[in-house]
Amino acid sequence: MSTSTSSACIPEELRIRVPSYDELRRRVLELFVQSVVVPRGIRKQGRERARVFRYMLKCERVFQYLASEISRIARLPKTATLHPFYAELITLASDGRYDTVVDRASKSVKILSKLWREYRSRILSAYTGVEAKELAREFVGRALSVAKRGLRDIEYMRRAIRVLRETPCIDVEAPTMIIAGMPQVGKSTLVSRISSAKPEVAPYPFTTKHIILGHVELGPIKIQVVDTPGILDRPVEEMNEIERRAVAALKHLKAITVFLLDPSRDSYYRFEQQVSVLKSVAEFVGRDKLIVVFNKIDRVDDSRKAECRKIVESVGFNVDLEISALLGYGVDRMLQLVIEKIERLYNVKLPRVL
Ligand SMILES: Nc1nc2c(ncn2[C@@H]2O[C@H](COP(=O)(O)OP(=O)(O)OP(=O)(O)O)[C@@H](O)[C@H]2O)c(=O)[nH]1
Ligand SMILES: [Mg+2]
């Protein structure tokens, strides 16, 4: 299996660099001390006038810089307009403050513009360079304080964008198959068997866990396969709140969860334990979005199979399929079932090959 980290695919409109307040402030102070060129016409009006004009130009540069940086933040899409998968992750990563930051930025731009109009005319009305300099400094101080207030929670937004940048390149529109099941049931074996290219390993936000992405191509149908080691392999009650919500983002995909059970007598986890994780995961992802599969049936005899089926049925589930991920047995039928279920649940028609 490849261990390369996938390139993240964050929505185009979120691919901006959001500066911190300290960066803005530093840049503003730099801009203020940089020299400006006073037009000849003004210079002809005398030295004092040229000085006054110089301070106006410096402030104008500061204003334009601040306004354009903050406008970029104000123009970011609100979560309601984003795909719910990203909206969920952004809200989670920003402690729910992302939208407020966007709104506040947009108010700040208005306040800044008003402040600049006021100071521009005050500076230009100054009689001396000294007076203009004082007004200019006052303007820069006030503009920075408007920016500071406006960007109060900017760090939350920076974090949210960083998280998205690190989010694996999941295609939020593609039909998706999530592979779940306790450790050692054969999830990775299955992903490798059905994926056309080498599955990619990528970090999943908020967890120390990784997510593994593969793609199945069945003629014109492309299915995204997601292996979730350490995420959907234990009772949901054992996840912390953040992990639970991060996994919840997966709910917004057009996804079916294939839950693998290992009925072998020497399975890594006892069969009963696996079934209890199945119950917990089913509740979490929704029972109708789940397919229950016995894996490793190449090494399970009929009586053991029957025994395990009974255990599954005793908690109100059915075994939908039996496969061997290692040998490929039953895998095509499983994919067929996944496709049918995706079509039914999400009301989509996937292309068929004859
Ligand atoms: N006999 C047999 N062995 C299998 C089958 N599928 C997987 N295995 C073996 O089971 C072991 C665990 O398989 P993995 O695919 O790594 O299991 P996993 O669910 O990804 O495990 P984690 O990543 O630890 O959660 C490996 O030794 C596989 O070769 C199968 O269908 N038949
Ligand atoms: Mg694995």
Tab-separated table of N, CA and C in Angstrom, residues 33-181:
chain	number	residue	atom	x	y	z
A	33	VAL	N	6.274	53.523	6.659
A	33	VAL	CA	7.585	54.185	6.635
A	33	VAL	C	8.215	54.217	5.234
A	34	GLN	N	7.657	53.429	4.332
A	34	GLN	CA	8.222	53.455	2.979
A	34	GLN	C	7.976	54.805	2.311
A	35	SER	N	8.896	55.185	1.446
A	35	SER	CA	8.722	56.510	0.841
A	35	SER	C	7.636	56.480	-0.232
A	36	VAL	N	7.068	57.644	-0.461
A	36	VAL	CA	6.057	57.764	-1.513
A	36	VAL	C	6.470	58.891	-2.451
A	37	VAL	N	5.965	58.829	-3.664
A	37	VAL	CA	6.320	59.876	-4.617
A	37	VAL	C	5.177	60.890	-4.703
A	38	VAL	N	5.491	62.100	-4.347
A	38	VAL	CA	4.478	63.161	-4.415
A	38	VAL	C	4.495	63.736	-5.837
A	39	PRO	N	3.342	63.827	-6.489
A	39	PRO	CA	3.316	64.330	-7.874
A	39	PRO	C	3.912	65.734	-7.980
A	40	ARG	N	4.478	65.978	-9.138
A	40	ARG	CA	5.174	67.249	-9.351
A	40	ARG	C	4.286	68.459	-9.116
A	41	GLY	N	3.064	68.334	-9.617
A	41	GLY	CA	2.105	69.427	-9.479
A	41	GLY	C	1.950	69.860	-8.023
A	42	ILE	N	1.946	68.861	-7.134
A	42	ILE	CA	1.780	69.159	-5.699
A	42	ILE	C	3.068	69.768	-5.158
A	43	ARG	N	4.197	69.175	-5.580
A	43	ARG	CA	5.485	69.691	-5.087
A	43	ARG	C	5.633	71.174	-5.412
A	44	LYS	N	5.069	71.543	-6.545
A	44	LYS	CA	5.171	72.953	-6.959
A	44	LYS	C	4.429	73.882	-6.010
A	45	GLN	N	3.481	73.277	-5.241
A	45	GLN	CA	2.684	74.119	-4.332
A	45	GLN	C	3.423	74.434	-3.034
A	46	GLY	N	4.640	73.994	-2.936
A	46	GLY	CA	5.430	74.346	-1.752
A	46	GLY	C	5.740	73.125	-0.903
A	47	ARG	N	6.787	73.247	-0.054
A	47	ARG	CA	7.261	72.100	0.726
A	47	ARG	C	6.257	71.609	1.753
A	48	GLU	N	5.624	72.563	2.392
A	48	GLU	CA	4.665	72.182	3.437
A	48	GLU	C	3.509	71.380	2.833
A	49	ARG	N	3.066	71.890	1.689
A	49	ARG	CA	1.950	71.218	1.001
A	49	ARG	C	2.365	69.798	0.556
A	50	ALA	N	3.597	69.709	0.059
A	50	ALA	CA	4.099	68.409	-0.392
A	50	ALA	C	4.165	67.435	0.789
A	51	ARG	N	4.557	67.930	1.969
A	51	ARG	CA	4.634	67.068	3.162
A	51	ARG	C	3.245	66.561	3.539
A	52	VAL	N	2.302	67.479	3.542
A	52	VAL	CA	0.922	67.112	3.871
A	52	VAL	C	0.455	66.006	2.906
A	53	PHE	N	0.729	66.232	1.655
A	53	PHE	CA	0.283	65.287	0.627
A	53	PHE	C	0.959	63.922	0.803
A	54	ARG	N	2.219	63.981	1.205
A	54	ARG	CA	2.946	62.724	1.398
A	54	ARG	C	2.264	61.858	2.465
A	55	TYR	N	1.816	62.506	3.544
A	55	TYR	CA	1.166	61.720	4.606
A	55	TYR	C	-0.171	61.170	4.145
A	56	MET	N	-0.825	61.968	3.313
A	56	MET	CA	-2.086	61.452	2.776
A	56	MET	C	-1.814	60.191	1.944
A	57	LEU	N	-0.773	60.254	1.136
A	57	LEU	CA	-0.478	59.095	0.275
A	57	LEU	C	-0.077	57.849	1.080
A	58	LYS	N	0.681	58.085	2.136
A	58	LYS	CA	1.084	56.957	2.981
A	58	LYS	C	-0.149	56.277	3.586
A	59	CYS	N	-1.038	57.133	4.063
A	59	CYS	CA	-2.253	56.581	4.682
A	59	CYS	C	-3.121	55.880	3.642
A	60	GLU	N	-3.142	56.439	2.459
A	60	GLU	CA	-3.946	55.815	1.411
A	60	GLU	C	-3.426	54.400	1.122
A	61	ARG	N	-2.120	54.291	1.127
A	61	ARG	CA	-1.525	52.987	0.860
A	61	ARG	C	-1.884	51.992	1.977
A	62	VAL	N	-1.825	52.498	3.206
A	62	VAL	CA	-2.186	51.649	4.344
A	62	VAL	C	-3.646	51.223	4.225
A	63	PHE	N	-4.475	52.205	3.919
A	63	PHE	CA	-5.904	51.896	3.803
A	63	PHE	C	-6.144	50.849	2.714
A	64	GLN	N	-5.528	51.078	1.556
A	64	GLN	CA	-5.775	50.136	0.449
A	64	GLN	C	-5.307	48.721	0.788
A	65	TYR	N	-4.201	48.662	1.459
A	65	TYR	CA	-3.702	47.345	1.839
A	65	TYR	C	-4.670	46.656	2.803
A	66	LEU	N	-5.024	47.367	3.880
A	66	LEU	CA	-5.920	46.765	4.879
A	66	LEU	C	-7.262	46.385	4.262
A	67	ALA	N	-7.818	47.318	3.485
A	67	ALA	CA	-9.134	47.059	2.907
A	67	ALA	C	-9.085	45.850	1.976
A	68	SER	N	-7.999	45.732	1.214
A	68	SER	CA	-8.005	44.610	0.276
A	68	SER	C	-7.782	43.278	1.003
A	69	GLU	N	-6.934	43.281	2.017
A	69	GLU	CA	-6.737	42.031	2.767
A	69	GLU	C	-8.026	41.608	3.479
A	70	ILE	N	-8.677	42.572	4.117
A	70	ILE	CA	-9.881	42.217	4.886
A	70	ILE	C	-11.044	41.889	3.940
A	71	SER	N	-11.069	42.545	2.787
A	71	SER	CA	-12.127	42.215	1.810
A	71	SER	C	-12.016	40.773	1.340
A	72	ARG	N	-10.796	40.302	1.213
A	72	ARG	CA	-10.637	38.907	0.767
A	72	ARG	C	-11.289	37.955	1.759
A	73	ILE	N	-11.176	38.312	3.037
A	73	ILE	CA	-11.801	37.466	4.063
A	73	ILE	C	-13.318	37.618	4.001
A	74	ALA	N	-13.751	38.874	3.788
A	74	ALA	CA	-15.192	39.131	3.727
A	74	ALA	C	-15.850	38.416	2.550
A	75	ARG	N	-15.062	38.173	1.505
A	75	ARG	CA	-15.631	37.524	0.316
A	75	ARG	C	-15.627	35.993	0.396
A	76	LEU	N	-15.077	35.460	1.483
A	76	LEU	CA	-15.077	33.992	1.601
A	76	LEU	C	-16.515	33.487	1.672
A	77	PRO	N	-16.785	32.313	1.116
A	77	PRO	CA	-18.162	31.808	1.135
A	77	PRO	C	-18.613	31.446	2.546
A	78	LYS	N	-19.874	31.748	2.835
A	78	LYS	CA	-20.424	31.357	4.141
A	78	LYS	C	-20.649	29.848	4.127
A	79	THR	N	-20.698	29.260	5.300
A	79	THR	CA	-20.808	27.795	5.340
A	79	THR	C	-22.077	27.291	4.643
A	80	ALA	N	-23.136	28.091	4.687
A	80	ALA	CA	-24.391	27.638	4.070
A	80	ALA	C	-24.248	27.411	2.567
A	81	THR	N	-23.254	28.063	1.959
A	81	THR	CA	-23.108	27.908	0.510
A	81	THR	C	-22.097	26.810	0.141
A	82	LEU	N	-21.464	26.252	1.160
A	82	LEU	CA	-20.469	25.203	0.875
A	82	LEU	C	-21.109	23.825	0.906
A	83	HIS	N	-20.438	22.858	0.319
A	83	HIS	CA	-20.916	21.485	0.439
A	83	HIS	C	-20.917	21.119	1.932
A	84	PRO	N	-21.990	20.447	2.404
A	84	PRO	CA	-22.090	20.158	3.841
A	84	PRO	C	-20.885	19.403	4.424
A	85	PHE	N	-20.201	18.651	3.603
A	85	PHE	CA	-19.012	17.946	4.101
A	85	PHE	C	-17.971	18.964	4.575
A	86	TYR	N	-17.730	19.966	3.726
A	86	TYR	CA	-16.766	21.005	4.101
A	86	TYR	C	-17.324	21.914	5.186
A	87	ALA	N	-18.616	22.227	5.080
A	87	ALA	CA	-19.242	23.103	6.075
A	87	ALA	C	-19.088	22.493	7.465
A	88	GLU	N	-19.327	21.200	7.549
A	88	GLU	CA	-19.224	20.510	8.840
A	88	GLU	C	-17.791	20.593	9.387
A	89	LEU	N	-16.822	20.332	8.525
A	89	LEU	CA	-15.431	20.364	8.979
A	89	LEU	C	-14.996	21.772	9.361
A	90	ILE	N	-15.433	22.758	8.589
A	90	ILE	CA	-15.053	24.146	8.872
A	90	ILE	C	-15.667	24.609	10.183
A	91	THR	N	-16.926	24.279	10.372
A	91	THR	CA	-17.596	24.688	11.601
A	91	THR	C	-16.894	24.051	12.788
A	92	LEU	N	-16.572	22.808	12.635
A	92	LEU	CA	-15.901	22.079	13.696
A	92	LEU	C	-14.519	22.669	13.994
A	93	ALA	N	-13.764	22.950	12.947
A	93	ALA	CA	-12.389	23.427	13.138
A	93	ALA	C	-12.340	24.860	13.634
A	94	SER	N	-13.419	25.613	13.423
A	94	SER	CA	-13.376	27.020	13.824
A	94	SER	C	-14.215	27.244	15.073
A	95	ASP	N	-14.572	26.180	15.746
A	95	ASP	CA	-15.438	26.285	16.923
A	95	ASP	C	-16.716	27.042	16.594
A	96	GLY	N	-17.182	26.883	15.403
A	96	GLY	CA	-18.431	27.522	14.998
A	96	GLY	C	-18.303	29.011	14.709
A	97	ARG	N	-17.071	29.524	14.603
A	97	ARG	CA	-16.929	30.982	14.452
A	97	ARG	C	-16.656	31.455	13.034
A	98	TYR	N	-16.481	30.546	12.108
A	98	TYR	CA	-16.096	30.924	10.750
A	98	TYR	C	-17.022	31.981	10.143
A	99	ASP	N	-18.332	31.732	10.176
A	99	ASP	CA	-19.273	32.686	9.557
A	99	ASP	C	-19.213	34.062	10.223
A	100	THR	N	-19.059	34.062	11.534
A	100	THR	CA	-18.980	35.337	12.252
A	100	THR	C	-17.761	36.128	11.795
A	101	VAL	N	-16.660	35.423	11.577
A	101	VAL	CA	-15.441	36.114	11.132
A	101	VAL	C	-15.675	36.752	9.758
A	102	VAL	N	-16.354	36.025	8.879
A	102	VAL	CA	-16.638	36.572	7.543
A	102	VAL	C	-17.502	37.831	7.674
A	103	ASP	N	-18.554	37.752	8.485
A	103	ASP	CA	-19.445	38.909	8.665
A	103	ASP	C	-18.713	40.104	9.254
A	104	ARG	N	-17.905	39.808	10.269
A	104	ARG	CA	-17.186	40.889	10.924
A	104	ARG	C	-16.204	41.554	9.970
A	105	ALA	N	-15.574	40.753	9.133
A	105	ALA	CA	-14.612	41.307	8.173
A	105	ALA	C	-15.343	42.262	7.249
A	106	SER	N	-16.539	41.875	6.855
A	106	SER	CA	-17.229	42.721	5.906
A	106	SER	C	-17.669	44.044	6.557
A	107	LYS	N	-18.029	43.986	7.826
A	107	LYS	CA	-18.337	45.238	8.542
A	107	LYS	C	-17.088	46.109	8.673
A	108	SER	N	-15.965	45.453	8.961
A	108	SER	CA	-14.719	46.218	9.153
A	108	SER	C	-14.341	46.994	7.906
A	109	VAL	N	-14.571	46.389	6.743
A	109	VAL	CA	-14.208	47.073	5.506
A	109	VAL	C	-15.023	48.365	5.388
A	110	LYS	N	-16.284	48.280	5.754
A	110	LYS	CA	-17.128	49.489	5.682
A	110	LYS	C	-16.637	50.553	6.662
A	111	ILE	N	-16.341	50.110	7.883
A	111	ILE	CA	-15.880	51.077	8.893
A	111	ILE	C	-14.559	51.714	8.452
A	112	LEU	N	-13.678	50.866	7.901
A	112	LEU	CA	-12.382	51.379	7.438
A	112	LEU	C	-12.555	52.424	6.337
A	113	SER	N	-13.463	52.134	5.411
A	113	SER	CA	-13.666	53.067	4.302
A	113	SER	C	-14.166	54.412	4.818
A	114	LYS	N	-15.054	54.329	5.783
A	114	LYS	CA	-15.607	55.565	6.339
A	114	LYS	C	-14.506	56.346	7.065
A	115	LEU	N	-13.726	55.596	7.834
A	115	LEU	CA	-12.631	56.223	8.579
A	115	LEU	C	-11.649	56.891	7.619
A	116	TRP	N	-11.364	56.211	6.523
A	116	TRP	CA	-10.406	56.754	5.560
A	116	TRP	C	-10.945	58.025	4.914
A	117	ARG	N	-12.219	58.004	4.557
A	117	ARG	CA	-12.805	59.222	3.957
A	117	ARG	C	-12.643	60.404	4.894
A	118	GLU	N	-12.923	60.149	6.168
A	118	GLU	CA	-12.832	61.218	7.162
A	118	GLU	C	-11.388	61.739	7.285
A	119	TYR	N	-10.445	60.801	7.435
A	119	TYR	CA	-9.061	61.212	7.646
A	119	TYR	C	-8.415	61.785	6.393
A	120	ARG	N	-8.839	61.287	5.265
A	120	ARG	CA	-8.266	61.802	4.028
A	120	ARG	C	-8.515	63.309	3.959
A	121	SER	N	-9.781	63.697	4.223
A	121	SER	CA	-10.053	65.123	4.086
A	121	SER	C	-9.420	65.905	5.239
A	122	ARG	N	-9.347	65.271	6.427
A	122	ARG	CA	-8.696	65.988	7.536
A	122	ARG	C	-7.211	66.182	7.257
A	123	ILE	N	-6.562	65.151	6.740
A	123	ILE	CA	-5.120	65.273	6.476
A	123	ILE	C	-4.884	66.333	5.393
A	124	LEU	N	-5.697	66.267	4.351
A	124	LEU	CA	-5.506	67.232	3.259
A	124	LEU	C	-5.792	68.668	3.688
A	125	SER	N	-6.590	68.798	4.773
A	125	SER	CA	-6.867	70.164	5.249
A	125	SER	C	-5.805	70.675	6.215
A	126	ALA	N	-4.835	69.818	6.545
A	126	ALA	CA	-3.802	70.250	7.502
A	126	ALA	C	-2.981	71.392	6.895
A	127	TYR	N	-2.515	72.282	7.764
A	127	TYR	CA	-1.718	73.413	7.273
A	127	TYR	C	-0.250	73.069	7.208
A	128	THR	N	0.170	72.201	8.119
A	128	THR	CA	1.598	71.886	8.150
A	128	THR	C	1.840	70.394	8.038
A	129	GLY	N	3.070	70.066	7.673
A	129	GLY	CA	3.471	68.662	7.608
A	129	GLY	C	3.362	68.013	8.975
A	130	VAL	N	3.714	68.721	10.017
A	130	VAL	CA	3.674	68.160	11.375
A	130	VAL	C	2.244	67.780	11.751
A	131	GLU	N	1.362	68.682	11.417
A	131	GLU	CA	-0.048	68.426	11.729
A	131	GLU	C	-0.549	67.199	10.944
A	132	ALA	N	-0.160	67.132	9.668
A	132	ALA	CA	-0.583	66.008	8.819
A	132	ALA	C	-0.003	64.692	9.340
A	133	LYS	N	1.237	64.770	9.801
A	133	LYS	CA	1.891	63.559	10.316
A	133	LYS	C	1.143	63.025	11.541
A	134	GLU	N	0.758	63.969	12.401
A	134	GLU	CA	0.026	63.553	13.595
A	134	GLU	C	-1.300	62.883	13.233
A	135	LEU	N	-2.001	63.501	12.277
A	135	LEU	CA	-3.284	62.930	11.840
A	135	LEU	C	-3.077	61.563	11.187
A	136	ALA	N	-1.985	61.467	10.428
A	136	ALA	CA	-1.705	60.209	9.734
A	136	ALA	C	-1.455	59.095	10.748
A	137	ARG	N	-0.701	59.418	11.772
A	137	ARG	CA	-0.427	58.409	12.803
A	137	ARG	C	-1.703	57.992	13.515
A	138	GLU	N	-2.525	59.007	13.747
A	138	GLU	CA	-3.791	58.735	14.416
A	138	GLU	C	-4.631	57.788	13.534
A	139	PHE	N	-4.611	58.088	12.239
A	139	PHE	CA	-5.374	57.246	11.316
A	139	PHE	C	-4.875	55.800	11.357
A	140	VAL	N	-3.556	55.640	11.254
A	140	VAL	CA	-3.000	54.280	11.233
A	140	VAL	C	-3.370	53.531	12.523
A	141	GLY	N	-3.273	54.237	13.643
A	141	GLY	CA	-3.632	53.608	14.919
A	141	GLY	C	-5.089	53.177	14.927
A	142	ARG	N	-5.945	54.065	14.465
A	142	ARG	CA	-7.377	53.726	14.487
A	142	ARG	C	-7.708	52.627	13.477
A	143	ALA	N	-7.082	52.706	12.313
A	143	ALA	CA	-7.348	51.681	11.289
A	143	ALA	C	-6.910	50.303	11.810
A	144	LEU	N	-5.753	50.287	12.474
A	144	LEU	CA	-5.292	49.002	13.012
A	144	LEU	C	-6.235	48.493	14.090
A	145	SER	N	-6.789	49.431	14.862
A	145	SER	CA	-7.681	48.930	15.900
A	145	SER	C	-8.998	48.437	15.313
A	146	VAL	N	-9.444	49.063	14.221
A	146	VAL	CA	-10.635	48.531	13.517
A	146	VAL	C	-10.318	47.123	13.000
A	147	ALA	N	-9.125	46.982	12.399
A	147	ALA	CA	-8.743	45.673	11.852
A	147	ALA	C	-8.657	44.637	12.970
A	148	LYS	N	-8.102	45.061	14.085
A	148	LYS	CA	-7.929	44.119	15.197
A	148	LYS	C	-9.284	43.623	15.694
A	149	ARG	N	-10.201	44.577	15.843
A	149	ARG	CA	-11.547	44.186	16.303
A	149	ARG	C	-12.221	43.292	15.256
A	150	GLY	N	-12.078	43.703	14.009
A	150	GLY	CA	-12.732	42.958	12.927
A	150	GLY	C	-12.198	41.541	12.783
A	151	LEU	N	-10.940	41.388	13.101
A	151	LEU	CA	-10.318	40.068	12.903
A	151	LEU	C	-10.145	39.339	14.232
A	152	ARG	N	-11.024	39.676	15.173
A	152	ARG	CA	-10.854	39.151	16.530
A	152	ARG	C	-10.658	37.629	16.560
A	153	ASP	N	-11.468	36.916	15.821
A	153	ASP	CA	-11.374	35.445	15.895
A	153	ASP	C	-10.703	34.846	14.670
A	154	ILE	N	-9.843	35.658	14.049
A	154	ILE	CA	-9.252	35.223	12.789
A	154	ILE	C	-8.457	33.919	12.932
A	155	GLU	N	-7.898	33.695	14.126
A	155	GLU	CA	-7.110	32.474	14.310
A	155	GLU	C	-7.964	31.220	14.134
A	156	TYR	N	-9.245	31.318	14.508
A	156	TYR	CA	-10.139	30.169	14.334
A	156	TYR	C	-10.328	29.881	12.851
A	157	MET	N	-10.453	30.987	12.099
A	157	MET	CA	-10.636	30.804	10.660
A	157	MET	C	-9.360	30.249	10.025
A	158	ARG	N	-8.235	30.754	10.465
A	158	ARG	CA	-6.971	30.242	9.919
A	158	ARG	C	-6.848	28.749	10.180
A	159	ARG	N	-7.280	28.364	11.379
A	159	ARG	CA	-7.205	26.941	11.704
A	159	ARG	C	-8.135	26.135	10.797
A	160	ALA	N	-9.343	26.671	10.598
A	160	ALA	CA	-10.323	25.947	9.775
A	160	ALA	C	-9.787	25.739	8.362
A	161	ILE	N	-9.177	26.784	7.814
A	161	ILE	CA	-8.673	26.666	6.446
A	161	ILE	C	-7.485	25.704	6.393
A	162	ARG	N	-6.690	25.751	7.447
A	162	ARG	CA	-5.555	24.824	7.512
A	162	ARG	C	-6.051	23.370	7.554
A	163	VAL	N	-7.092	23.156	8.357
A	163	VAL	CA	-7.648	21.802	8.454
A	163	VAL	C	-8.150	21.329	7.093
A	164	LEU	N	-8.849	22.212	6.395
A	164	LEU	CA	-9.353	21.822	5.069
A	164	LEU	C	-8.206	21.521	4.128
A	165	ARG	N	-7.153	22.331	4.253
A	165	ARG	CA	-6.011	22.099	3.384
A	165	ARG	C	-5.407	20.722	3.620
A	166	GLU	N	-5.536	20.254	4.863
A	166	GLU	CA	-4.949	18.953	5.188
A	166	GLU	C	-5.933	17.800	4.969
A	167	THR	N	-7.160	18.157	4.645
A	167	THR	CA	-8.171	17.112	4.457
A	167	THR	C	-7.909	16.349	3.162
A	168	PRO	N	-7.985	15.037	3.232
A	168	PRO	CA	-7.706	14.279	2.009
A	168	PRO	C	-8.672	14.635	0.897
A	169	CYS	N	-8.190	14.359	-0.295
A	169	CYS	CA	-8.928	14.763	-1.473
A	169	CYS	C	-10.141	13.865	-1.706
A	170	ILE	N	-11.157	14.099	-0.917
A	170	ILE	CA	-12.374	13.300	-1.068
A	170	ILE	C	-13.267	14.006	-2.079
A	171	ASP	N	-13.777	13.223	-3.018
A	171	ASP	CA	-14.702	13.816	-3.977
A	171	ASP	C	-16.091	13.760	-3.353
A	172	VAL	N	-16.599	14.928	-2.979
A	172	VAL	CA	-17.849	14.958	-2.210
A	172	VAL	C	-19.061	14.559	-3.041
A	173	GLU	N	-18.915	14.532	-4.354
A	173	GLU	CA	-20.061	14.174	-5.200
A	173	GLU	C	-20.018	12.710	-5.651
A	174	ALA	N	-18.869	12.095	-5.535
A	174	ALA	CA	-18.728	10.735	-6.086
A	174	ALA	C	-19.412	9.689	-5.216
A	175	PRO	N	-19.987	8.659	-5.856
A	175	PRO	CA	-20.506	7.551	-5.060
A	175	PRO	C	-19.365	6.952	-4.249
A	176	THR	N	-19.622	6.708	-2.991
A	176	THR	CA	-18.538	6.336	-2.093
A	176	THR	C	-18.873	5.089	-1.286
A	177	MET	N	-17.852	4.301	-1.074
A	177	MET	CA	-18.004	3.103	-0.282
A	177	MET	C	-17.045	3.236	0.891
A	178	ILE	N	-17.594	3.256	2.094
A	178	ILE	CA	-16.742	3.375	3.278
A	178	ILE	C	-16.567	1.972	3.852
A	179	ILE	N	-15.336	1.590	4.084
A	179	ILE	CA	-15.093	0.255	4.634
A	179	ILE	C	-14.876	0.383	6.133
A	180	ALA	N	-15.715	-0.305	6.897
A	180	ALA	CA	-15.590	-0.255	8.349
A	180	ALA	C	-15.428	-1.673	8.886
A	181	GLY	N	-15.077	-1.758	10.132
A	181	GLY	CA	-14.889	-3.066	10.754
A	181	GLY	C	-13.707	-3.007	11.685
